[in-house]
Amino acid sequence: VAPELASAFRQELANASSVLIGTHLNPDGDALGSALAMSMYLDSIGVENEVICHHPAPRNLRFLPKVQSVLQEPTRESYDLGIVLDLDSLERLGRTEPYFARCKRLVVIDHHIPHTAPGDLRIVDTSAAATAVILTQLLIELKAVISPEMATSLLTGIVTDTGSFRFRNTTPEALALSAFLLEHGGSITQISEEVFQSKTLSSVKLLGHTLEVMRLACDNKIAWSALSAGDFEMAHAEDEDTEGFVNEMLFVTSVQIAALMREPKPGKIRCSLRSRGDFDVAEVARYFGGGGHRNAAGCTLEMPLEEAEARLVERLKICLASC
Ligand code: 5GP
Ligand code: MN
Ligand code: MN
């Protein structure tokens, strides 16, 4: 983060007496970790702030410091400054969008490609592994005191967005800043246990079913699985219980592109897409009005599950052939 951006950010804060912090719906570790770290930083310098999100925190992120303070509706009519983090487009604010539209000024801190969210101040680095990477750099530039709680929140963002330092966005910078956050009291043990090793029994059973009904095409290069509303009911599971399932399919040697389609509620099909190497599933997601990164993307299809499955697999085949 350039020093000029940091001082511009400092200026935005100096002009604001109330700040509203937001992030994308279906918040992940980077979204909530970054939003909460920002909130803790503002607390530490005495700037009044609130964090809002369209959805509540998923179960595996409820350990994050200060997470119980995340609201779904703000308490004030309006705020001087809005700060949105890990947000590629304002649409992904969901129900919270109007509150940010009413802020006098808007700061955007993000790392997505493409990035379309407008803002009065944009601290955007599409080469950063996570928004938490950018925020850590910004906080260092601002000479912030980084508490163990802030360090854990930021580290959660880096760990989750790099797939525990396995994805190609695991840059020297991401690792160096992670070391810095460990030095400041971030707990990698807590993150590992809470984020990855706290599955419900229903979730593990639903994973078994997902893999059992998994389908393959194109010499086993494409794998997908579809979970109906009935599957969820039978397993007593919710959508958040499917976190990580799509990666399990991509773990098969031959599989280059994996998709998990699910219908937690009838008529709305959520799709998670993953790929290896140059196969660009973000393009597939965008075709259906979604988005994401080359190797991890998502979209929502409003049609019956069977139809969604047919249409998505057709595009996945085109994606496979294009490389
Ligand atoms: P997931 O499969 O974990 O829900 O999403 C993977 C990635 O795809 C997320 O990091 C997010 O950036 C992106 N993504 C998922 N769903 C959507 C969507 O509906 N719209 C957009 N723009 N991006 C999405
Ligand atoms: Mn995110
Ligand atoms: Mn992110």
mmCIF file of C-alpha atoms and ligand atoms in Angstrom:
data_model
loop_
_atom_site.group_PDB
_atom_site.id
_atom_site.type_symbol
_atom_site.label_atom_id
_atom_site.label_comp_id
_atom_site.label_asym_id
_atom_site.label_seq_id
_atom_site.Cartn_x
_atom_site.Cartn_y
_atom_site.Cartn_z
ATOM 1 C CA VAL A 1 0.000 0.000 0.000
ATOM 2 C CA ALA A 2 1.490 3.301 -1.123
ATOM 3 C CA PRO A 3 2.114 5.884 1.633
ATOM 4 C CA GLU A 4 -0.112 8.385 -0.244
ATOM 5 C CA LEU A 5 -3.051 5.958 -0.057
ATOM 6 C CA ALA A 6 -2.445 5.443 3.646
ATOM 7 C CA SER A 7 -2.432 9.183 4.310
ATOM 8 C CA ALA A 8 -5.548 9.626 2.167
ATOM 9 C CA PHE A 9 -7.184 6.938 4.303
ATOM 10 C CA ARG A 10 -6.016 8.664 7.486
ATOM 11 C CA GLN A 11 -7.604 11.876 6.156
ATOM 12 C CA GLU A 12 -10.923 10.103 5.492
ATOM 13 C CA LEU A 13 -10.934 8.914 9.105
ATOM 14 C CA ALA A 14 -10.060 12.364 10.425
ATOM 15 C CA ASN A 15 -13.118 13.792 8.635
ATOM 16 C CA ALA A 16 -15.519 11.144 9.955
ATOM 17 C CA SER A 17 -17.184 10.859 13.320
ATOM 18 C CA SER A 18 -19.107 7.698 12.455
ATOM 19 C CA VAL A 19 -18.027 4.790 10.258
ATOM 20 C CA LEU A 20 -20.037 1.934 8.783
ATOM 21 C CA ILE A 21 -17.986 -1.132 7.838
ATOM 22 C CA GLY A 22 -19.360 -3.655 5.334
ATOM 23 C CA THR A 23 -18.429 -6.705 3.326
ATOM 24 C CA HIS A 24 -19.932 -9.192 0.876
ATOM 25 C CA LEU A 25 -22.894 -11.476 1.505
ATOM 26 C CA ASN A 26 -22.124 -15.113 2.329
ATOM 27 C CA PRO A 27 -19.086 -13.737 4.160
ATOM 28 C CA ASP A 28 -15.903 -15.823 4.172
ATOM 29 C CA GLY A 29 -12.839 -15.662 6.384
ATOM 30 C CA ASP A 30 -11.297 -12.800 4.428
ATOM 31 C CA ALA A 31 -14.538 -10.806 4.424
ATOM 32 C CA LEU A 32 -15.235 -11.065 8.154
ATOM 33 C CA GLY A 33 -11.591 -11.191 9.247
ATOM 34 C CA SER A 34 -10.838 -7.961 7.374
ATOM 35 C CA ALA A 35 -14.044 -6.184 8.444
ATOM 36 C CA LEU A 36 -13.498 -7.066 12.104
ATOM 37 C CA ALA A 37 -9.803 -6.141 12.039
ATOM 38 C CA MET A 38 -10.788 -2.756 10.607
ATOM 39 C CA SER A 39 -13.403 -2.368 13.337
ATOM 40 C CA MET A 40 -10.862 -3.220 16.058
ATOM 41 C CA TYR A 41 -8.404 -0.747 14.565
ATOM 42 C CA LEU A 42 -11.033 2.026 14.598
ATOM 43 C CA ASP A 43 -11.920 1.106 18.209
ATOM 44 C CA SER A 44 -8.239 1.404 19.108
ATOM 45 C CA ILE A 45 -8.035 4.958 17.767
ATOM 46 C CA GLY A 46 -11.414 5.962 19.195
ATOM 47 C CA VAL A 47 -13.457 6.151 15.982
ATOM 48 C CA GLU A 48 -17.073 5.091 16.435
ATOM 49 C CA ASN A 49 -17.935 2.253 14.064
ATOM 50 C CA GLU A 50 -20.306 -0.589 13.280
ATOM 51 C CA VAL A 51 -19.906 -3.684 11.106
ATOM 52 C CA ILE A 52 -22.890 -4.873 9.064
ATOM 53 C CA CYS A 53 -23.335 -7.836 6.746
ATOM 54 C CA HIS A 54 -26.279 -9.239 4.800
ATOM 55 C CA HIS A 55 -25.744 -12.711 6.301
ATOM 56 C CA PRO A 56 -24.691 -13.652 9.817
ATOM 57 C CA ALA A 57 -21.256 -15.230 10.305
ATOM 58 C CA PRO A 58 -21.117 -18.900 9.303
ATOM 59 C CA ARG A 59 -20.578 -21.290 12.191
ATOM 60 C CA ASN A 60 -16.876 -21.897 11.499
ATOM 61 C CA LEU A 61 -16.122 -18.164 11.733
ATOM 62 C CA ARG A 62 -18.006 -17.509 14.942
ATOM 63 C CA PHE A 63 -14.733 -17.728 16.884
ATOM 64 C CA LEU A 64 -13.487 -14.483 15.321
ATOM 65 C CA PRO A 65 -12.858 -11.769 17.906
ATOM 66 C CA LYS A 66 -15.741 -9.281 18.118
ATOM 67 C CA VAL A 67 -17.838 -11.327 15.654
ATOM 68 C CA GLN A 68 -20.902 -11.068 17.909
ATOM 69 C CA SER A 69 -20.928 -7.325 17.198
ATOM 70 C CA VAL A 70 -21.655 -7.822 13.469
ATOM 71 C CA LEU A 71 -25.116 -6.427 12.749
ATOM 72 C CA GLN A 72 -27.556 -7.152 9.955
ATOM 73 C CA GLU A 73 -29.166 -3.726 10.285
ATOM 74 C CA PRO A 74 -27.265 -0.596 11.332
ATOM 75 C CA THR A 75 -28.352 1.336 14.420
ATOM 76 C CA ARG A 76 -28.058 4.821 12.855
ATOM 77 C CA GLU A 77 -29.832 6.556 10.007
ATOM 78 C CA SER A 78 -26.598 7.587 8.331
ATOM 79 C CA TYR A 79 -22.826 7.553 8.694
ATOM 80 C CA ASP A 80 -20.087 9.941 7.634
ATOM 81 C CA LEU A 81 -17.897 7.239 6.151
ATOM 82 C CA GLY A 82 -18.507 3.786 4.701
ATOM 83 C CA ILE A 83 -15.648 1.310 4.447
ATOM 84 C CA VAL A 84 -16.287 -1.845 2.412
ATOM 85 C CA LEU A 85 -13.772 -4.672 2.386
ATOM 86 C CA ASP A 86 -13.319 -7.749 0.181
ATOM 87 C CA LEU A 87 -16.056 -6.432 -2.052
ATOM 88 C CA ASP A 88 -15.787 -6.609 -5.856
ATOM 89 C CA SER A 89 -19.144 -5.007 -6.644
ATOM 90 C CA LEU A 90 -21.659 -3.016 -4.598
ATOM 91 C CA GLU A 91 -24.352 -5.546 -5.487
ATOM 92 C CA ARG A 92 -22.649 -8.061 -3.249
ATOM 93 C CA LEU A 93 -23.537 -5.881 -0.263
ATOM 94 C CA GLY A 94 -27.020 -7.380 -0.603
ATOM 95 C CA ARG A 95 -29.557 -5.824 1.744
ATOM 96 C CA THR A 96 -26.906 -3.560 3.294
ATOM 97 C CA GLU A 97 -26.235 -1.636 0.055
ATOM 98 C CA PRO A 98 -28.621 1.323 0.733
ATOM 99 C CA TYR A 99 -26.836 2.122 4.018
ATOM 100 C CA PHE A 100 -23.552 2.540 2.167
ATOM 101 C CA ALA A 101 -25.222 4.549 -0.590
ATOM 102 C CA ARG A 102 -26.217 7.042 2.140
ATOM 103 C CA CYS A 103 -22.658 7.434 3.503
ATOM 104 C CA LYS A 104 -21.061 10.786 2.655
ATOM 105 C CA ARG A 105 -17.830 9.082 1.575
ATOM 106 C CA LEU A 106 -16.951 5.513 0.656
ATOM 107 C CA VAL A 107 -13.613 3.710 0.980
ATOM 108 C CA VAL A 108 -13.133 0.405 -0.857
ATOM 109 C CA ILE A 109 -10.403 -2.051 0.131
ATOM 110 C CA ASP A 110 -10.321 -5.088 -2.154
ATOM 111 C CA HIS A 111 -8.340 -7.581 -4.271
ATOM 112 C CA HIS A 112 -10.819 -9.071 -6.790
ATOM 113 C CA ILE A 113 -10.475 -9.236 -10.586
ATOM 114 C CA PRO A 114 -12.497 -7.736 -12.139
ATOM 115 C CA HIS A 115 -13.145 -5.125 -9.554
ATOM 116 C CA THR A 116 -16.133 -2.865 -10.208
ATOM 117 C CA ALA A 117 -17.039 -1.338 -6.840
ATOM 118 C CA PRO A 118 -16.718 2.457 -7.065
ATOM 119 C CA GLY A 119 -15.464 4.497 -4.117
ATOM 120 C CA ASP A 120 -14.159 7.934 -3.195
ATOM 121 C CA LEU A 121 -10.960 6.260 -2.042
ATOM 122 C CA ARG A 122 -10.006 2.912 -3.544
ATOM 123 C CA ILE A 123 -7.270 0.827 -1.978
ATOM 124 C CA VAL A 124 -7.378 -2.000 -4.491
ATOM 125 C CA ASP A 125 -4.595 -4.440 -5.334
ATOM 126 C CA THR A 126 -5.693 -7.258 -7.610
ATOM 127 C CA SER A 127 -2.365 -9.019 -7.103
ATOM 128 C CA ALA A 128 -2.909 -9.336 -3.338
ATOM 129 C CA ALA A 129 -3.717 -12.816 -2.041
ATOM 130 C CA ALA A 130 -6.420 -11.492 0.264
ATOM 131 C CA THR A 131 -8.009 -8.249 1.343
ATOM 132 C CA ALA A 132 -6.422 -9.015 4.715
ATOM 133 C CA VAL A 133 -2.992 -8.705 3.040
ATOM 134 C CA ILE A 134 -3.809 -5.185 1.844
ATOM 135 C CA LEU A 135 -5.298 -4.266 5.208
ATOM 136 C CA THR A 136 -2.257 -5.564 7.110
ATOM 137 C CA GLN A 137 -0.003 -3.428 4.889
ATOM 138 C CA LEU A 138 -2.277 -0.436 5.396
ATOM 139 C CA LEU A 139 -2.232 -0.878 9.180
ATOM 140 C CA ILE A 140 1.566 -1.139 9.163
ATOM 141 C CA GLU A 141 1.747 2.036 7.084
ATOM 142 C CA LEU A 142 -0.612 3.736 9.577
ATOM 143 C CA LYS A 143 1.625 2.563 12.454
ATOM 144 C CA ALA A 144 -1.384 0.867 14.047
ATOM 145 C CA VAL A 145 -0.909 -1.158 17.210
ATOM 146 C CA ILE A 146 -1.802 -4.678 16.084
ATOM 147 C CA SER A 147 -3.402 -6.632 18.925
ATOM 148 C CA PRO A 148 -3.432 -10.473 19.021
ATOM 149 C CA GLU A 149 -7.163 -10.328 18.184
ATOM 150 C CA MET A 150 -6.542 -8.170 15.114
ATOM 151 C CA ALA A 151 -3.682 -10.466 14.103
ATOM 152 C CA THR A 152 -5.901 -13.561 14.337
ATOM 153 C CA SER A 153 -8.638 -11.888 12.279
ATOM 154 C CA LEU A 154 -6.235 -10.801 9.555
ATOM 155 C CA LEU A 155 -4.456 -14.151 9.516
ATOM 156 C CA THR A 156 -7.829 -15.881 9.121
ATOM 157 C CA GLY A 157 -8.355 -13.872 5.932
ATOM 158 C CA ILE A 158 -4.979 -14.863 4.504
ATOM 159 C CA VAL A 159 -5.246 -18.526 5.552
ATOM 160 C CA THR A 160 -8.743 -18.953 4.084
ATOM 161 C CA ASP A 161 -8.167 -17.057 0.811
ATOM 162 C CA THR A 162 -4.910 -18.945 0.111
ATOM 163 C CA GLY A 163 -6.495 -22.307 0.973
ATOM 164 C CA SER A 164 -4.077 -22.687 3.879
ATOM 165 C CA PHE A 165 -1.163 -21.472 1.766
ATOM 166 C CA ARG A 166 -1.821 -23.981 -1.018
ATOM 167 C CA PHE A 167 -3.246 -21.824 -3.825
ATOM 168 C CA ARG A 168 -1.154 -19.977 -6.360
ATOM 169 C CA ASN A 169 -1.887 -16.654 -4.684
ATOM 170 C CA THR A 170 0.424 -17.780 -1.855
ATOM 171 C CA THR A 171 3.041 -15.137 -2.579
ATOM 172 C CA PRO A 172 6.183 -14.346 -0.576
ATOM 173 C CA GLU A 173 4.301 -11.240 0.562
ATOM 174 C CA ALA A 174 1.354 -13.298 1.876
ATOM 175 C CA LEU A 175 3.742 -15.558 3.797
ATOM 176 C CA ALA A 176 5.863 -12.696 5.128
ATOM 177 C CA LEU A 177 2.800 -10.807 6.379
ATOM 178 C CA SER A 178 1.480 -14.030 7.932
ATOM 179 C CA ALA A 179 4.762 -14.374 9.838
ATOM 180 C CA PHE A 180 4.355 -10.772 10.960
ATOM 181 C CA LEU A 181 0.811 -11.534 12.180
ATOM 182 C CA LEU A 182 2.043 -14.616 14.082
ATOM 183 C CA GLU A 183 4.643 -12.421 15.742
ATOM 184 C CA HIS A 184 1.811 -10.146 16.819
ATOM 185 C CA GLY A 185 -0.050 -12.958 18.551
ATOM 186 C CA GLY A 186 -2.210 -14.373 15.746
ATOM 187 C CA SER A 187 -3.188 -17.958 16.588
ATOM 188 C CA ILE A 188 -2.775 -20.392 13.702
ATOM 189 C CA THR A 189 -3.886 -23.284 15.966
ATOM 190 C CA GLN A 190 -7.167 -21.574 16.765
ATOM 191 C CA ILE A 191 -7.771 -20.749 13.102
ATOM 192 C CA SER A 192 -7.046 -24.323 11.970
ATOM 193 C CA GLU A 193 -9.257 -25.900 14.590
ATOM 194 C CA GLU A 194 -12.157 -23.497 14.303
ATOM 195 C CA VAL A 195 -12.220 -23.000 10.551
ATOM 196 C CA PHE A 196 -11.307 -26.477 9.310
ATOM 197 C CA GLN A 197 -11.759 -28.989 12.136
ATOM 198 C CA SER A 198 -15.141 -28.116 13.593
ATOM 199 C CA LYS A 199 -17.529 -29.852 11.206
ATOM 200 C CA THR A 200 -20.963 -30.990 12.298
ATOM 201 C CA LEU A 201 -21.823 -34.667 11.974
ATOM 202 C CA SER A 202 -24.568 -33.726 9.460
ATOM 203 C CA SER A 203 -21.983 -31.994 7.332
ATOM 204 C CA VAL A 204 -19.622 -34.971 7.212
ATOM 205 C CA LYS A 205 -22.526 -37.290 6.340
ATOM 206 C CA LEU A 206 -23.696 -34.943 3.596
ATOM 207 C CA LEU A 207 -20.146 -34.933 2.221
ATOM 208 C CA GLY A 208 -20.333 -38.706 1.980
ATOM 209 C CA HIS A 209 -23.537 -38.416 -0.026
ATOM 210 C CA THR A 210 -22.072 -35.656 -2.228
ATOM 211 C CA LEU A 211 -19.119 -37.814 -3.213
ATOM 212 C CA GLU A 212 -21.319 -40.871 -3.717
ATOM 213 C CA VAL A 213 -23.541 -39.084 -6.254
ATOM 214 C CA MET A 214 -20.622 -37.207 -7.882
ATOM 215 C CA ARG A 215 -20.643 -37.349 -11.674
ATOM 216 C CA LEU A 216 -17.719 -37.196 -14.075
ATOM 217 C CA ALA A 217 -17.291 -36.184 -17.710
ATOM 218 C CA CYS A 218 -14.568 -35.616 -20.328
ATOM 219 C CA ASP A 219 -12.129 -38.343 -19.233
ATOM 220 C CA ASN A 220 -12.867 -37.588 -15.577
ATOM 221 C CA LYS A 221 -11.576 -34.038 -16.035
ATOM 222 C CA ILE A 222 -14.869 -32.488 -14.927
ATOM 223 C CA ALA A 223 -16.517 -33.528 -11.677
ATOM 224 C CA TRP A 224 -19.752 -32.226 -10.276
ATOM 225 C CA SER A 225 -22.353 -33.051 -7.732
ATOM 226 C CA ALA A 226 -25.832 -31.710 -7.124
ATOM 227 C CA LEU A 227 -27.616 -31.578 -3.779
ATOM 228 C CA SER A 228 -31.374 -31.103 -3.771
ATOM 229 C CA ALA A 229 -33.479 -29.454 -1.101
ATOM 230 C CA GLY A 230 -34.493 -32.992 -0.139
ATOM 231 C CA ASP A 231 -30.849 -34.002 0.381
ATOM 232 C CA PHE A 232 -30.425 -31.104 2.795
ATOM 233 C CA GLU A 233 -33.569 -32.038 4.666
ATOM 234 C CA MET A 234 -32.580 -35.672 4.934
ATOM 235 C CA ALA A 235 -29.129 -34.775 6.266
ATOM 236 C CA HIS A 236 -30.501 -32.090 8.623
ATOM 237 C CA ALA A 237 -27.890 -29.861 7.000
ATOM 238 C CA GLU A 238 -27.742 -26.249 5.877
ATOM 239 C CA ASP A 239 -25.912 -24.633 3.007
ATOM 240 C CA GLU A 240 -22.976 -23.638 5.174
ATOM 241 C CA ASP A 241 -22.417 -27.324 5.943
ATOM 242 C CA THR A 242 -21.278 -27.770 2.313
ATOM 243 C CA GLU A 243 -18.264 -25.464 2.744
ATOM 244 C CA GLY A 244 -15.216 -27.185 1.241
ATOM 245 C CA PHE A 245 -17.098 -30.020 -0.517
ATOM 246 C CA VAL A 246 -16.191 -28.762 -3.974
ATOM 247 C CA ASN A 247 -12.498 -28.911 -3.101
ATOM 248 C CA GLU A 248 -12.830 -32.610 -2.204
ATOM 249 C CA MET A 249 -13.876 -33.289 -5.810
ATOM 250 C CA LEU A 250 -10.932 -31.308 -7.151
ATOM 251 C CA PHE A 251 -8.574 -33.461 -5.034
ATOM 252 C CA VAL A 252 -9.031 -36.327 -7.552
ATOM 253 C CA THR A 253 -5.895 -36.434 -9.752
ATOM 254 C CA SER A 254 -7.708 -36.359 -13.086
ATOM 255 C CA VAL A 255 -10.169 -33.611 -12.150
ATOM 256 C CA GLN A 256 -9.376 -30.155 -13.540
ATOM 257 C CA ILE A 257 -12.752 -28.500 -12.959
ATOM 258 C CA ALA A 258 -15.152 -29.244 -10.120
ATOM 259 C CA ALA A 259 -18.594 -27.892 -9.370
ATOM 260 C CA LEU A 260 -20.968 -28.243 -6.472
ATOM 261 C CA MET A 261 -24.572 -27.293 -7.124
ATOM 262 C CA ARG A 262 -26.960 -27.115 -4.262
ATOM 263 C CA GLU A 263 -30.504 -26.153 -3.558
ATOM 264 C CA PRO A 264 -30.673 -25.295 0.113
ATOM 265 C CA LYS A 265 -34.031 -23.667 -0.634
ATOM 266 C CA PRO A 266 -36.238 -24.764 -3.550
ATOM 267 C CA GLY A 267 -35.725 -22.850 -6.824
ATOM 268 C CA LYS A 268 -32.394 -21.159 -5.990
ATOM 269 C CA ILE A 269 -29.310 -23.066 -7.069
ATOM 270 C CA ARG A 270 -26.000 -21.953 -5.567
ATOM 271 C CA CYS A 271 -22.962 -23.098 -7.544
ATOM 272 C CA SER A 272 -19.390 -23.275 -6.300
ATOM 273 C CA LEU A 273 -16.759 -23.721 -8.991
ATOM 274 C CA ARG A 274 -13.104 -24.683 -8.606
ATOM 275 C CA SER A 275 -10.373 -25.386 -11.130
ATOM 276 C CA ARG A 276 -6.723 -26.141 -11.524
ATOM 277 C CA GLY A 277 -4.146 -24.144 -13.475
ATOM 278 C CA ASP A 278 -5.348 -22.006 -16.369
ATOM 279 C CA PHE A 279 -8.944 -23.239 -16.451
ATOM 280 C CA ASP A 280 -10.909 -20.083 -15.753
ATOM 281 C CA VAL A 281 -14.096 -20.860 -13.840
ATOM 282 C CA ALA A 282 -14.641 -17.173 -13.032
ATOM 283 C CA GLU A 283 -15.593 -16.803 -16.691
ATOM 284 C CA VAL A 284 -18.184 -19.561 -16.313
ATOM 285 C CA ALA A 285 -19.517 -17.903 -13.158
ATOM 286 C CA ARG A 286 -19.743 -14.524 -14.910
ATOM 287 C CA TYR A 287 -21.685 -16.114 -17.767
ATOM 288 C CA PHE A 288 -24.388 -16.901 -15.191
ATOM 289 C CA GLY A 289 -24.186 -13.500 -13.502
ATOM 290 C CA GLY A 290 -21.763 -14.516 -10.748
ATOM 291 C CA GLY A 291 -18.041 -13.972 -10.404
ATOM 292 C CA GLY A 292 -14.926 -14.765 -8.447
ATOM 293 C CA HIS A 293 -11.352 -15.725 -9.193
ATOM 294 C CA ARG A 294 -9.904 -17.888 -11.978
ATOM 295 C CA ASN A 295 -9.646 -20.980 -9.786
ATOM 296 C CA ALA A 296 -12.511 -20.305 -7.355
ATOM 297 C CA ALA A 297 -15.791 -18.747 -8.362
ATOM 298 C CA GLY A 298 -19.512 -18.953 -7.795
ATOM 299 C CA CYS A 299 -22.932 -18.055 -9.140
ATOM 300 C CA THR A 300 -26.629 -18.485 -8.455
ATOM 301 C CA LEU A 301 -29.050 -19.978 -10.986
ATOM 302 C CA GLU A 302 -32.765 -19.499 -10.537
ATOM 303 C CA MET A 303 -34.199 -22.579 -12.221
ATOM 304 C CA PRO A 304 -34.920 -26.204 -11.362
ATOM 305 C CA LEU A 305 -31.878 -28.186 -10.216
ATOM 306 C CA GLU A 306 -31.801 -30.563 -13.199
ATOM 307 C CA GLU A 307 -31.874 -27.653 -15.639
ATOM 308 C CA ALA A 308 -29.160 -25.803 -13.714
ATOM 309 C CA GLU A 309 -27.041 -28.931 -13.767
ATOM 310 C CA ALA A 310 -27.382 -29.344 -17.540
ATOM 311 C CA ARG A 311 -26.669 -25.687 -18.288
ATOM 312 C CA LEU A 312 -23.709 -25.445 -15.952
ATOM 313 C CA VAL A 313 -22.057 -28.669 -17.129
ATOM 314 C CA GLU A 314 -22.411 -27.476 -20.725
ATOM 315 C CA ARG A 315 -20.410 -24.328 -19.857
ATOM 316 C CA LEU A 316 -17.856 -26.318 -17.854
ATOM 317 C CA LYS A 317 -17.203 -28.424 -20.975
ATOM 318 C CA ILE A 318 -16.656 -25.255 -23.008
ATOM 319 C CA CYS A 319 -14.298 -23.995 -20.314
ATOM 320 C CA LEU A 320 -12.317 -27.252 -20.406
ATOM 321 C CA ALA A 321 -12.078 -27.131 -24.195
ATOM 322 C CA SER A 322 -10.912 -23.503 -24.234
ATOM 323 C CA CYS A 323 -7.580 -24.339 -22.620
HETATM 324 P P1 5GP B 1 -17.685 -20.017 -2.920
HETATM 325 O O1 5GP B 1 -17.746 -21.146 -3.869
HETATM 326 O O2 5GP B 1 -16.691 -20.280 -1.816
HETATM 327 O O3 5GP B 1 -19.019 -19.592 -2.438
HETATM 328 O O4 5GP B 1 -17.118 -18.773 -3.730
HETATM 329 C C1 5GP B 1 -15.832 -18.761 -4.275
HETATM 330 C C2 5GP B 1 -15.470 -17.362 -4.714
HETATM 331 O O5 5GP B 1 -16.312 -16.996 -5.776
HETATM 332 C C3 5GP B 1 -15.677 -16.326 -3.636
HETATM 333 O O6 5GP B 1 -14.433 -15.962 -3.101
HETATM 334 C C4 5GP B 1 -16.292 -15.149 -4.324
HETATM 335 O O7 5GP B 1 -15.283 -14.230 -4.634
HETATM 336 C C5 5GP B 1 -16.811 -15.687 -5.632
HETATM 337 N N1 5GP B 1 -18.269 -15.766 -5.710
HETATM 338 C C6 5GP B 1 -19.068 -16.762 -5.266
HETATM 339 N N2 5GP B 1 -20.347 -16.532 -5.572
HETATM 340 C C7 5GP B 1 -20.374 -15.366 -6.232
HETATM 341 C C8 5GP B 1 -21.434 -14.592 -6.828
HETATM 342 O O8 5GP B 1 -22.605 -14.952 -6.810
HETATM 343 N N3 5GP B 1 -21.051 -13.416 -7.418
HETATM 344 C C9 5GP B 1 -19.758 -12.997 -7.466
HETATM 345 N N4 5GP B 1 -19.480 -11.830 -8.062
HETATM 346 N N5 5GP B 1 -18.746 -13.712 -6.941
HETATM 347 C C10 5GP B 1 -19.045 -14.870 -6.334
HETATM 348 MN MN MN B 2 -14.374 -13.067 0.113
HETATM 349 MN MN MN B 3 -10.848 -12.137 -0.398
#
